[in-house]
Short mmCIF file of C-alpha atoms in Angstrom, two decimals:
data_model
loop_
_atom_site.label_atom_id
_atom_site.label_comp_id
_atom_site.label_asym_id
_atom_site.label_seq_id
_atom_site.Cartn_x
_atom_site.Cartn_y
_atom_site.Cartn_z
CA UNK O 1 -2.96 1.33 -103.21
CA UNK O 2 -3.92 4.96 -103.54
CA UNK O 3 -4.82 4.38 -107.21
CA UNK O 4 -7.55 2.05 -106.04
CA UNK O 5 -8.85 4.87 -103.91
CA UNK O 6 -8.82 7.18 -106.94
CA UNK O 7 -10.68 4.65 -109.11
CA UNK O 8 -13.21 4.13 -106.33
CA UNK O 9 -13.82 7.86 -106.21
CA UNK O 10 -14.01 8.25 -109.95
CA UNK O 11 -16.40 5.32 -110.25
CA UNK O 12 -18.91 6.81 -107.85
CA UNK O 13 -18.30 10.55 -107.99
CA UNK O 14 -20.21 11.04 -111.30
CA UNK O 15 -23.43 10.04 -109.58
CA UNK O 16 -22.77 12.38 -106.67
CA UNK O 17 -20.62 15.37 -107.64
CA UNK O 18 -20.40 15.30 -111.47
CA UNK O 19 -16.56 14.82 -111.46
CA UNK O 20 -16.15 17.99 -109.43
CA UNK O 21 -13.64 16.33 -107.02
CA UNK O 22 -11.53 14.86 -109.87
CA UNK O 23 -11.41 18.16 -111.63
CA UNK O 24 -10.42 20.07 -108.42
CA UNK O 25 -6.78 19.39 -107.36
CA UNK O 26 -7.21 20.89 -103.87
CA UNK O 27 -10.20 18.69 -103.18
CA UNK O 28 -8.24 15.71 -104.45
CA UNK O 29 -5.47 16.40 -101.95
CA UNK O 30 -7.98 16.52 -99.13
CA UNK O 31 -9.48 13.23 -100.24
CA UNK O 32 -6.04 11.65 -100.50
CA UNK O 33 -5.17 12.79 -96.96
CA UNK O 34 -8.50 11.49 -95.57
CA UNK O 35 -7.88 8.09 -97.15
CA UNK O 36 -4.39 7.96 -95.69
CA UNK O 37 -5.74 8.74 -92.20
CA UNK O 38 -8.41 6.04 -92.53
CA UNK O 39 -5.83 3.45 -93.51
CA UNK O 40 -3.50 4.50 -90.69
CA UNK O 41 -6.35 4.21 -88.17
CA UNK O 42 -7.09 0.66 -89.33
CA UNK O 43 -3.43 -0.36 -88.95
CA UNK O 44 -3.12 1.17 -85.49
CA UNK O 45 -6.40 -0.39 -84.33
CA UNK O 46 -5.21 -3.81 -85.39
CA UNK O 47 -1.96 -3.27 -83.49
CA UNK O 48 -3.84 -2.20 -80.30
CA UNK O 49 -6.12 -5.24 -80.47
CA UNK O 50 -3.07 -7.46 -80.90
CA UNK O 51 -1.28 -5.83 -77.97
CA UNK O 52 -4.41 -6.08 -75.83
CA UNK O 53 -4.54 -9.78 -76.50
CA UNK O 54 -0.97 -10.18 -75.29
CA UNK O 55 -1.63 -7.98 -72.27
CA UNK O 56 -4.73 -9.96 -71.36
CA UNK O 57 -2.78 -13.20 -71.45
CA UNK O 58 -0.11 -11.70 -69.20
CA UNK O 59 -2.69 -10.25 -66.81
CA UNK O 60 -4.54 -13.56 -66.51
CA UNK O 61 -1.28 -15.32 -65.79
CA UNK O 62 -0.41 -12.78 -63.10
CA UNK O 63 -3.86 -13.04 -61.52
CA UNK O 64 -3.52 -16.79 -61.34
CA UNK O 65 -0.31 -16.41 -59.32
CA UNK O 66 -1.48 -13.70 -56.91
CA UNK O 67 -1.04 -14.30 -53.18
CA UNK O 68 -1.29 -12.08 -50.03
CA UNK O 69 2.43 -11.32 -50.32
CA UNK O 70 2.25 -10.06 -53.91
CA UNK O 71 3.42 -6.45 -54.12
CA UNK O 72 0.55 -4.07 -54.77
CA UNK O 73 -2.12 -6.72 -54.18
CA UNK O 74 -5.02 -6.15 -51.81
CA UNK O 75 -6.90 -9.16 -50.51
CA UNK O 76 -9.60 -10.07 -48.02
CA UNK O 77 -8.46 -11.40 -44.63
CA UNK O 78 -10.76 -14.31 -43.86
CA UNK O 79 -8.97 -15.54 -40.74
CA UNK O 80 -11.53 -14.05 -38.30
CA UNK O 81 -13.50 -16.87 -36.65
CA UNK O 82 -16.26 -14.90 -34.91
CA UNK O 83 -17.01 -14.83 -31.18
CA UNK O 84 -16.60 -17.76 -28.82
CA UNK O 85 -18.37 -18.04 -25.49
CA UNK O 86 -21.07 -15.86 -23.99
CA UNK O 87 -21.26 -12.91 -21.58
CA UNK O 88 -23.78 -14.81 -19.45
CA UNK O 89 -23.30 -16.74 -16.23
CA UNK O 90 -25.25 -19.68 -17.67
CA UNK O 91 -24.18 -20.07 -21.28
CA UNK O 92 -26.74 -22.64 -22.33
CA UNK O 93 -30.13 -23.12 -20.67
CA UNK O 94 -31.36 -20.32 -18.44
CA UNK O 95 -32.33 -21.68 -14.99
CA UNK O 96 -35.47 -20.79 -13.09
CA UNK O 97 -34.97 -18.17 -10.41
CA UNK O 98 -36.55 -16.09 -7.69
CA UNK O 99 -36.44 -12.33 -7.37
CA UNK O 100 -36.80 -10.66 -3.96
CA UNK O 101 -37.54 -6.96 -3.65
CA UNK O 102 -36.67 -4.48 -0.92
CA UNK O 103 -40.36 -3.86 -0.15
CA UNK O 104 -40.85 -7.53 0.74
CA UNK O 105 -42.50 -8.62 -2.50
CA UNK O 106 -41.08 -11.43 -4.59
CA UNK O 107 -41.46 -13.39 -7.82
CA UNK O 108 -40.97 -17.06 -7.07
CA UNK O 109 -40.26 -19.71 -9.71
CA UNK O 110 -41.99 -17.88 -12.56
CA UNK O 111 -39.01 -16.52 -14.47
CA UNK O 112 -35.95 -17.89 -16.14
CA UNK O 113 -33.00 -15.74 -15.12
CA UNK O 114 -29.44 -15.15 -16.24
CA UNK O 115 -26.70 -12.67 -15.44
CA UNK O 116 -24.62 -10.70 -17.92
CA UNK O 117 -21.20 -10.87 -16.27
CA UNK O 118 -19.72 -8.15 -18.49
CA UNK O 119 -22.30 -5.54 -17.47
CA UNK O 120 -23.37 -7.08 -14.12
CA UNK O 121 -27.03 -7.07 -15.13
CA UNK O 122 -29.70 -9.70 -14.43
CA UNK O 123 -31.97 -10.65 -17.32
CA UNK O 124 -35.38 -12.26 -17.11
CA UNK O 125 -36.86 -14.34 -19.92
CA UNK O 126 -40.58 -13.76 -20.41
CA UNK O 127 -43.14 -16.37 -21.47
CA UNK O 128 -43.10 -14.82 -24.95
CA UNK O 129 -39.39 -15.61 -25.23
CA UNK O 130 -38.37 -11.96 -25.03
CA UNK O 131 -35.81 -10.85 -22.46
CA UNK O 132 -35.66 -7.81 -20.21
CA UNK O 133 -33.13 -6.32 -17.78
CA UNK O 134 -34.27 -6.21 -14.17
CA UNK O 135 -33.89 -2.73 -12.72
CA UNK O 136 -31.49 -3.04 -9.77
CA UNK O 137 -32.79 -0.32 -7.50
CA UNK O 138 -35.78 -2.15 -5.95
CA UNK O 139 -34.07 -5.59 -5.85
CA UNK O 140 -32.74 -7.12 -2.66
CA UNK O 141 -31.45 -10.38 -4.12
CA UNK O 142 -31.89 -12.95 -6.87
CA UNK O 143 -31.65 -16.71 -6.50
CA UNK O 144 -30.66 -18.96 -9.42
CA UNK O 145 -31.97 -22.53 -9.18
CA UNK O 146 -29.76 -24.65 -11.39
CA UNK O 147 -30.90 -28.20 -10.70
CA UNK O 148 -30.33 -28.92 -7.03
CA UNK O 149 -27.98 -25.97 -6.69
CA UNK O 150 -29.21 -22.59 -5.48
CA UNK O 151 -26.93 -19.59 -5.90
CA UNK O 152 -27.84 -16.26 -4.33
CA UNK O 153 -26.59 -12.85 -5.44
CA UNK O 154 -27.28 -9.86 -3.25
CA UNK O 155 -27.87 -6.48 -4.85
CA UNK O 156 -25.70 -4.11 -2.82
CA UNK O 157 -24.38 -0.59 -3.20
CA UNK O 158 -21.12 -0.76 -5.09
CA UNK O 159 -18.17 -1.23 -2.75
CA UNK O 160 -15.72 1.62 -2.34
CA UNK O 161 -12.90 -0.76 -3.26
CA UNK O 162 -14.62 -1.70 -6.53
CA UNK O 163 -12.75 -0.01 -9.38
CA UNK O 164 -15.73 0.06 -11.74
CA UNK O 165 -18.30 2.32 -10.21
CA UNK O 166 -22.05 1.79 -10.43
CA UNK O 167 -24.96 2.52 -8.10
CA UNK O 168 -25.54 -1.12 -7.23
CA UNK O 169 -24.06 -4.48 -8.18
CA UNK O 170 -24.82 -8.15 -7.69
CA UNK O 171 -22.34 -9.77 -5.29
CA UNK O 172 -22.30 -13.32 -3.99
CA UNK O 173 -21.57 -13.87 -0.30
CA UNK O 174 -19.23 -16.87 -0.25
CA UNK O 175 -18.22 -16.58 3.42
CA UNK O 176 -19.86 -14.96 6.41
CA UNK O 177 -18.57 -14.83 9.96
CA UNK O 178 -15.97 -12.62 11.58
CA UNK O 179 -14.70 -12.16 8.05
CA UNK O 180 -17.06 -11.63 5.14
CA UNK O 181 -15.95 -12.50 1.63
CA UNK O 182 -17.87 -11.29 -1.41
CA UNK O 183 -17.41 -12.57 -4.93
CA UNK O 184 -18.11 -10.33 -7.91
CA UNK O 185 -18.60 -12.55 -10.97
CA UNK O 186 -17.01 -10.99 -14.03
CA UNK O 187 -16.27 -11.68 -17.64
CA UNK O 188 -14.11 -9.51 -19.85
CA UNK O 189 -14.63 -9.15 -23.58
CA UNK O 190 -11.44 -9.66 -25.56
CA UNK O 191 -11.28 -8.85 -29.25
CA UNK O 192 -9.55 -11.00 -31.82
CA UNK O 193 -5.90 -10.10 -32.34
CA UNK O 194 -4.19 -11.55 -35.39
CA UNK O 195 -2.91 -8.49 -37.24
CA UNK O 196 0.70 -7.42 -37.21
CA UNK O 197 4.01 -9.25 -37.13
CA UNK O 198 4.01 -9.84 -33.36
CA UNK O 199 0.32 -10.50 -32.75
CA UNK O 200 -0.67 -13.58 -30.69
CA UNK O 201 -2.71 -14.86 -33.68
CA UNK O 202 -5.97 -15.05 -31.72
CA UNK O 203 -8.60 -15.24 -34.48
CA UNK O 204 -11.79 -14.99 -32.45
CA UNK O 205 -13.43 -12.68 -29.92
CA UNK O 206 -13.86 -14.26 -26.50
CA UNK O 207 -15.33 -13.76 -23.05
CA UNK O 208 -12.84 -14.48 -20.26
CA UNK O 209 -13.97 -15.23 -16.71
CA UNK O 210 -12.05 -13.18 -14.12
CA UNK O 211 -13.97 -12.94 -10.84
CA UNK O 212 -13.05 -10.42 -8.16
CA UNK O 213 -13.00 -10.99 -4.40
CA UNK O 214 -13.60 -8.57 -1.54
CA UNK O 215 -12.65 -9.29 2.06
CA UNK O 216 -14.20 -7.47 5.04
CA UNK O 217 -12.21 -7.81 8.28
CA UNK O 218 -13.99 -7.15 11.61
CA UNK O 219 -14.91 -3.48 12.01
CA UNK O 220 -13.38 -2.48 8.68
CA UNK O 221 -14.39 -1.79 5.10
CA UNK O 222 -14.20 -4.32 2.27
CA UNK O 223 -10.76 -4.72 0.71
CA UNK O 224 -10.25 -6.03 -2.79
CA UNK O 225 -7.97 -9.08 -2.67
CA UNK O 226 -6.35 -11.43 -5.15
CA UNK O 227 -5.98 -15.16 -4.74
CA UNK O 228 -2.34 -14.84 -3.75
CA UNK O 229 -0.46 -15.17 -0.47
CA UNK O 230 1.02 -11.69 -0.77
CA UNK O 231 -2.44 -10.13 -1.25
CA UNK O 232 -3.90 -11.94 1.80
CA UNK O 233 -0.97 -10.93 4.03
CA UNK O 234 -1.27 -7.33 2.86
CA UNK O 235 -5.02 -7.27 3.56
CA UNK O 236 -4.55 -8.69 7.08
CA UNK O 237 -1.11 -7.53 8.23
CA UNK O 238 -1.78 -8.32 11.91
CA UNK O 239 -2.58 -11.94 11.05
CA UNK O 240 0.25 -12.48 8.59
CA UNK O 241 2.00 -15.13 10.72
CA UNK O 242 -1.23 -17.07 11.28
CA UNK O 243 -2.00 -16.99 7.54
CA UNK O 244 1.44 -18.28 6.55
CA UNK O 245 1.43 -21.04 9.18
CA UNK O 246 -2.01 -22.29 8.14
CA UNK O 247 -1.25 -22.28 4.41
CA UNK O 248 2.08 -24.04 4.91
CA UNK O 249 0.59 -26.65 7.22
CA UNK O 250 -2.16 -27.38 4.68
CA UNK O 251 0.35 -27.20 1.81
CA UNK O 252 -1.80 -24.59 0.09
CA UNK O 253 0.85 -22.99 -2.11
CA UNK O 254 -1.47 -22.08 -4.99
CA UNK O 255 -4.42 -20.15 -3.62
CA UNK O 256 -7.82 -20.78 -5.16
CA UNK O 257 -11.34 -20.05 -3.92
CA UNK O 258 -11.51 -23.26 -1.86
CA UNK O 259 -8.21 -22.40 -0.13
CA UNK O 260 -9.45 -18.88 0.60
CA UNK O 261 -12.63 -20.20 2.24
CA UNK O 262 -10.67 -22.75 4.29
CA UNK O 263 -8.43 -19.94 5.54
CA UNK O 264 -11.44 -17.78 6.47
CA UNK O 265 -13.00 -20.66 8.42
CA UNK O 266 -9.74 -21.06 10.30
CA UNK O 267 -9.35 -17.36 11.06
CA UNK O 268 -12.90 -17.28 12.45
CA UNK O 269 -11.76 -19.74 15.12
CA UNK O 270 -8.57 -17.91 16.06
CA UNK O 271 -8.32 -14.78 18.18
CA UNK O 272 -4.58 -14.08 17.87
#
């Protein structure tokens, strides 16, 4: 093998170095060592290429069997399904509405209105299609005209019993008489929750409707109430017996808004 290298050198050296390398033993040793290194490099390179081929086959096989539970693997979680619902009172078409101002002026039937129930803000849709928030301070009330239904929200100073403070808010008067009941329409934003071993596996953000109610007894401030018997009895301790008797007689065991209004109508007629 090395002889071939010597012949190769001797065949071409005369045209380059006039046999100087052949006649110099030290130079010949250097040439011999360089040839050995070149051959060794070729052998090792072939081995690396061969090993790489095996490794590539193994790697491709492993990639084909990867799953989210594979140790050391990082994947993309594509379970999130986006947001469902809307923060608005009217989730589809915005109804026409009227805006009444404290100074007596008004805008009648010229705007499409909607209410953001997360932020308690009223939006107006302009002719151009753009939307704007109506500044609360000069507003007395807004009226939504959804078909034959008209719903009025009064812009009042935030109640002392309201946990979320703001200068003014839009409340709906759902009962007036000896007892006033206000309804604060609310939606809460809830983020998706599907991470972790004990998560509820909710894969979308959502807007949940959770209205609040405020009851004003005669000559008293508004009290925040819940649609429960215990909350009503606590708000009106002097009328506890009357409340229980009425609800039992009407078989109103689960209190909803209709049951609350029926009770208020009844209490307006009683002086006990």
